[in-house]
PDB file of C-alpha atoms in Angstrom:
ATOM      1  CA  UNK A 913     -12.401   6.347  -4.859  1.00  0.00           C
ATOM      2  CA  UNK A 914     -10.135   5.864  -7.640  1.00  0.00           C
ATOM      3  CA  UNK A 915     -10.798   2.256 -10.035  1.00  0.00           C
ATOM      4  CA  UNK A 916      -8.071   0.941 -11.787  1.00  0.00           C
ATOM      5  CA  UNK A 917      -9.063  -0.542 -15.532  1.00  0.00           C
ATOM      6  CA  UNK A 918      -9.987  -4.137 -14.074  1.00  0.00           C
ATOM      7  CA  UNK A 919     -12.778  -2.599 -12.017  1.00  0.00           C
ATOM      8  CA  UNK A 920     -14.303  -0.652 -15.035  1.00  0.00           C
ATOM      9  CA  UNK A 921     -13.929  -3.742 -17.086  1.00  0.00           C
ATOM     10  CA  UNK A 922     -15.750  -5.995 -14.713  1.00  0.00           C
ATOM     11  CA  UNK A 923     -18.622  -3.520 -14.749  1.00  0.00           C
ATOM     12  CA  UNK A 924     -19.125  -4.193 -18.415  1.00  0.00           C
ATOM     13  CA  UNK A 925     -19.319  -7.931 -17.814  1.00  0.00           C
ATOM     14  CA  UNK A 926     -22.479  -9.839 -18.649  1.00  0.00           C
ATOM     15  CA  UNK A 927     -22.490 -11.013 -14.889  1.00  0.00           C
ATOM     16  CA  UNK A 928     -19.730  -9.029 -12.803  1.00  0.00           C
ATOM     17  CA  UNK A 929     -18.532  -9.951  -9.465  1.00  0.00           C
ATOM     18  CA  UNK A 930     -20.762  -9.885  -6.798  1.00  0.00           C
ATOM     19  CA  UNK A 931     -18.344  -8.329  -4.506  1.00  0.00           C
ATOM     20  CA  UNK A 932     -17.631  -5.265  -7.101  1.00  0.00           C
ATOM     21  CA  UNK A 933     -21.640  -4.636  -7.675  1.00  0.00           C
ATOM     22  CA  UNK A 934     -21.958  -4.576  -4.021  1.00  0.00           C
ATOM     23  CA  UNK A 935     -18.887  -1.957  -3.245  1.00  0.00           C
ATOM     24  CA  UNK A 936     -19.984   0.194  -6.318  1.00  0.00           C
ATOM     25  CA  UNK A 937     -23.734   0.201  -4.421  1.00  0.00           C
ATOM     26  CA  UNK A 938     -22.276   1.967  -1.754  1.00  0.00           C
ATOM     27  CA  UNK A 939     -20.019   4.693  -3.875  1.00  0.00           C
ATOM     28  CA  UNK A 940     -21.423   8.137  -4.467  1.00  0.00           C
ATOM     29  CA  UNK A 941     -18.651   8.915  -7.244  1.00  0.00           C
ATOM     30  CA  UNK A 942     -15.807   6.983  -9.565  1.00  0.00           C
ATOM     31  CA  UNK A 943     -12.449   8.769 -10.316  1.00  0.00           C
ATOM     32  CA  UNK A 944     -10.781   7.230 -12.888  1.00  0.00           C
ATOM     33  CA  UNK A 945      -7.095   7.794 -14.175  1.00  0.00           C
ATOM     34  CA  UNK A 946      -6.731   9.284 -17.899  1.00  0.00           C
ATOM     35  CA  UNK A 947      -4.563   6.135 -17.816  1.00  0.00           C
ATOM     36  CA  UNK A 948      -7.545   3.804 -17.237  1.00  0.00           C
ATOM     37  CA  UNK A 949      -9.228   5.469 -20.279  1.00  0.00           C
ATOM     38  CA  UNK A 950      -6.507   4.479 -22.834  1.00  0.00           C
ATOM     39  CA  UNK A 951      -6.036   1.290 -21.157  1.00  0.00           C
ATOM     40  CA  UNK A 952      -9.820   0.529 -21.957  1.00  0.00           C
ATOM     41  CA  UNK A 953     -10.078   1.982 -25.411  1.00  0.00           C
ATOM     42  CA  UNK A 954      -6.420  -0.053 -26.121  1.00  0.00           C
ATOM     43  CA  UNK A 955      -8.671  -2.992 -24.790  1.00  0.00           C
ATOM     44  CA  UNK A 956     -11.447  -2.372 -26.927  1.00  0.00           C
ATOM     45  CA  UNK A 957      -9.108  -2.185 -30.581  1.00  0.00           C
ATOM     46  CA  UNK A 958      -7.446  -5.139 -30.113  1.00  0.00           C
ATOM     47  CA  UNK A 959     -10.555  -6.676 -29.239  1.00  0.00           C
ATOM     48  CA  UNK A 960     -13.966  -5.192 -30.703  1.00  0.00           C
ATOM     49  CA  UNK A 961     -17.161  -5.183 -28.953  1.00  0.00           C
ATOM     50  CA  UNK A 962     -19.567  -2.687 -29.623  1.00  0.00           C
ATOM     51  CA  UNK A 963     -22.019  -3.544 -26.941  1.00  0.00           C
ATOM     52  CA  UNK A 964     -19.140  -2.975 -24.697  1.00  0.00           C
ATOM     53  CA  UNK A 965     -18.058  -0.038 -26.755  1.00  0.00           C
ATOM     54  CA  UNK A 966     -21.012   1.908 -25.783  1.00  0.00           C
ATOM     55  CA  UNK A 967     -21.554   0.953 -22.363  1.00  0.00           C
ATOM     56  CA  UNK A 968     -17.743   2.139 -21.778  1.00  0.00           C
ATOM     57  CA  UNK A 969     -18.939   5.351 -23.102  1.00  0.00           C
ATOM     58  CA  UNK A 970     -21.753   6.003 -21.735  1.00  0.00           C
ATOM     59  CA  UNK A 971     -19.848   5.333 -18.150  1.00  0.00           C
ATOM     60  CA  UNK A 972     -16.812   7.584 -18.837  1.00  0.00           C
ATOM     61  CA  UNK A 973     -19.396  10.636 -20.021  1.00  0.00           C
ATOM     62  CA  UNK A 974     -22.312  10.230 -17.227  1.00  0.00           C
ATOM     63  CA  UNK A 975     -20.764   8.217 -14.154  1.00  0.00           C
ATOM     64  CA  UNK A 976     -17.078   9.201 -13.125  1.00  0.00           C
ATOM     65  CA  UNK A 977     -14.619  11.668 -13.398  1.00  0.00           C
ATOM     66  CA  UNK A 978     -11.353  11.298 -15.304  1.00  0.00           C
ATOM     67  CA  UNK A 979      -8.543  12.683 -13.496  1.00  0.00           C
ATOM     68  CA  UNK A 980      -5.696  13.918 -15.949  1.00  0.00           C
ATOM     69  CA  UNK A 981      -1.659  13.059 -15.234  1.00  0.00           C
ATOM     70  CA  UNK A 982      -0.263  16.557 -14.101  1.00  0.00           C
ATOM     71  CA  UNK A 983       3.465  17.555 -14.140  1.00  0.00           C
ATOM     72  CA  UNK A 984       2.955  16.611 -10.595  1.00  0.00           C
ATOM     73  CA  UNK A 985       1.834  13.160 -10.909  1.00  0.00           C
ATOM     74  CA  UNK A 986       4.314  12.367 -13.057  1.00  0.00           C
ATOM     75  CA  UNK A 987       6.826  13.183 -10.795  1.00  0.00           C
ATOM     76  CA  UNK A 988       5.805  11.421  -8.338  1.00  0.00           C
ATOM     77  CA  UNK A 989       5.318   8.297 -10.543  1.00  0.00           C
ATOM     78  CA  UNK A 990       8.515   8.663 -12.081  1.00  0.00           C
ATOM     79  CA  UNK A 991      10.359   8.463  -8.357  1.00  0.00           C
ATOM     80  CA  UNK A 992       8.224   5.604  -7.212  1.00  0.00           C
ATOM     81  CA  UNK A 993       9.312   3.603 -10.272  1.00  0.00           C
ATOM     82  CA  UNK A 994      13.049   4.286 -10.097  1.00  0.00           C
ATOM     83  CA  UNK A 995      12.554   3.387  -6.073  1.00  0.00           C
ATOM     84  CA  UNK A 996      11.045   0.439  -6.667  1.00  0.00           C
ATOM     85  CA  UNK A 997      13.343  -0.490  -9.438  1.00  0.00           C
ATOM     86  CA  UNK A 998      16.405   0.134  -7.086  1.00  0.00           C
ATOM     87  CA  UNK A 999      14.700  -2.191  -4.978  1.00  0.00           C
ATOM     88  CA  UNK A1000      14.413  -4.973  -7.735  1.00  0.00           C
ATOM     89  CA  UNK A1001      10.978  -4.182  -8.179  1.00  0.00           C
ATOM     90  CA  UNK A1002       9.951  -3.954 -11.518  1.00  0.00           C
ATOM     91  CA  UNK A1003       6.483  -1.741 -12.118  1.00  0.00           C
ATOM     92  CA  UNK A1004       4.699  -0.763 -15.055  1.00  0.00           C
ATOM     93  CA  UNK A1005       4.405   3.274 -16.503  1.00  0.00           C
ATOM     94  CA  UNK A1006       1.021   2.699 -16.134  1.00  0.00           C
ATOM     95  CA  UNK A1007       0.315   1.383 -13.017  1.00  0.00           C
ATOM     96  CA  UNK A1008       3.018   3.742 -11.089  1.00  0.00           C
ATOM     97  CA  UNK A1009       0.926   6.809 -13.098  1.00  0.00           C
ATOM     98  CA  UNK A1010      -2.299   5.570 -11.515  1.00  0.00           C
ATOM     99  CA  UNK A1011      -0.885   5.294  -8.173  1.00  0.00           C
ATOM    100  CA  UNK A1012       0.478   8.724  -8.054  1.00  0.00           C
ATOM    101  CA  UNK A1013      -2.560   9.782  -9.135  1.00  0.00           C
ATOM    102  CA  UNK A1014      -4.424   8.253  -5.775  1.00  0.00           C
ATOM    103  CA  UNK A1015      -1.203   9.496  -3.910  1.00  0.00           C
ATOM    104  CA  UNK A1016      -1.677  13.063  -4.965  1.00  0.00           C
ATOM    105  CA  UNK A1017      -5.926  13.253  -4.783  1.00  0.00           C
ATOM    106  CA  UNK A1018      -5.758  11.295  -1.291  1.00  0.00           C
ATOM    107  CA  UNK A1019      -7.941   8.630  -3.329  1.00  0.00           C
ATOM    108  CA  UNK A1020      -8.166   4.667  -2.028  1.00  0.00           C
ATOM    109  CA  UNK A1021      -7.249   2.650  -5.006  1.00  0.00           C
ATOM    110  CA  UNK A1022     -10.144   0.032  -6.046  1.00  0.00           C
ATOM    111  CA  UNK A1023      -8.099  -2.633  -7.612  1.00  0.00           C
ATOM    112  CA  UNK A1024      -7.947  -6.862  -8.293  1.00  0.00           C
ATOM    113  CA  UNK A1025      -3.910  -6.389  -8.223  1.00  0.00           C
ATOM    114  CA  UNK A1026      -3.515  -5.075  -5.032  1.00  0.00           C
ATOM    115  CA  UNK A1027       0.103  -6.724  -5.504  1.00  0.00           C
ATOM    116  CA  UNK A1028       0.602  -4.126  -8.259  1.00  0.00           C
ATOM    117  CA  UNK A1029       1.060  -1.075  -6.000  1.00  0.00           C
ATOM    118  CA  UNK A1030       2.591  -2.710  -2.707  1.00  0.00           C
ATOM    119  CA  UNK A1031       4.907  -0.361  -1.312  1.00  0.00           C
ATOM    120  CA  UNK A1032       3.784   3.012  -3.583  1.00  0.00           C
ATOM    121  CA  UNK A1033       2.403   4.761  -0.409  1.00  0.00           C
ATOM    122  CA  UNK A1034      -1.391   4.672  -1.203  1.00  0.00           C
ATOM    123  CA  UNK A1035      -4.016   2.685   0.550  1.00  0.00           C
ATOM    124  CA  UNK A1036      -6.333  -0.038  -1.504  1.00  0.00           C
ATOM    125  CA  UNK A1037      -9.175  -2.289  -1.828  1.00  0.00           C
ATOM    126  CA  UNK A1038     -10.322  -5.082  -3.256  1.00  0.00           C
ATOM    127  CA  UNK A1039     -13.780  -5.891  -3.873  1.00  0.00           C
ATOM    128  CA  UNK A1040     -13.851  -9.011  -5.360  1.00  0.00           C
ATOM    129  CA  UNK A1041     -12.103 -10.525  -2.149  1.00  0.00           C
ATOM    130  CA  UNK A1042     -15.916  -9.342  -0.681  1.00  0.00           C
TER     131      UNK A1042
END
């Protein structure tokens, strides 16, 4: 299973989602992109919180695995995003990164904005929709 950012946010919640404590019950390992990591520490400068700080931490050293972006999954980002853009969908760098990262691990995406990767060839789930 690979979490985008808003999943690994919502854990550091004072009360997340039900739905997303009761999918990460039944998980026996997070992926994460390298991408999610900046996201979250971009997150955390523009808007301080060193409760959060540490709990962030303390997740990204003891309870996932951070998957890098490889020559590979760039490439494969890169041609989803000028796809979609031929096809007048506009995508974000980020987002396209992460889902050629699930593309090329065979990883299900755990996502809010399953609109967000519609038609980049990866399967995903919501768990707040639980």
């Amino acid at each position: 299973m690979l979490c985008d950012t808003n999943i690994i946010s919502e854990f550091a919640r004072p009360q997340p989602n039900f739905g997303v404590l009761q999918w990460v019950q039944s998980v026996d390992h997070i992926m994460v992109s390298v991408i999610t990591l900046e996201e979250i520490y971009y997150g955390l400068s523009a808007k301080p919180n060193q409760k959060i700080q540490r709990f962030i931490e303390q997740f990204f050293t003891e309870s996932c695995t951070i998957l890098p972006v490889t020559d590979e999954i760039a490439q494969i980002a890169g041609t989803l995003r000028g796809r979609l853009r031929l096809q007048g969908q506009t995508r974000t760098q980020a987002d396209l990164l992460i889902a050629a990262t699930a593309q090329v691990h065979q990883l299900t995406l755990i996502t809010r904005n399953i609109r967000d990767f519609e038609d980049c060839n990866i399967v995903t789930f919501n768990p707040f929709t639980r």
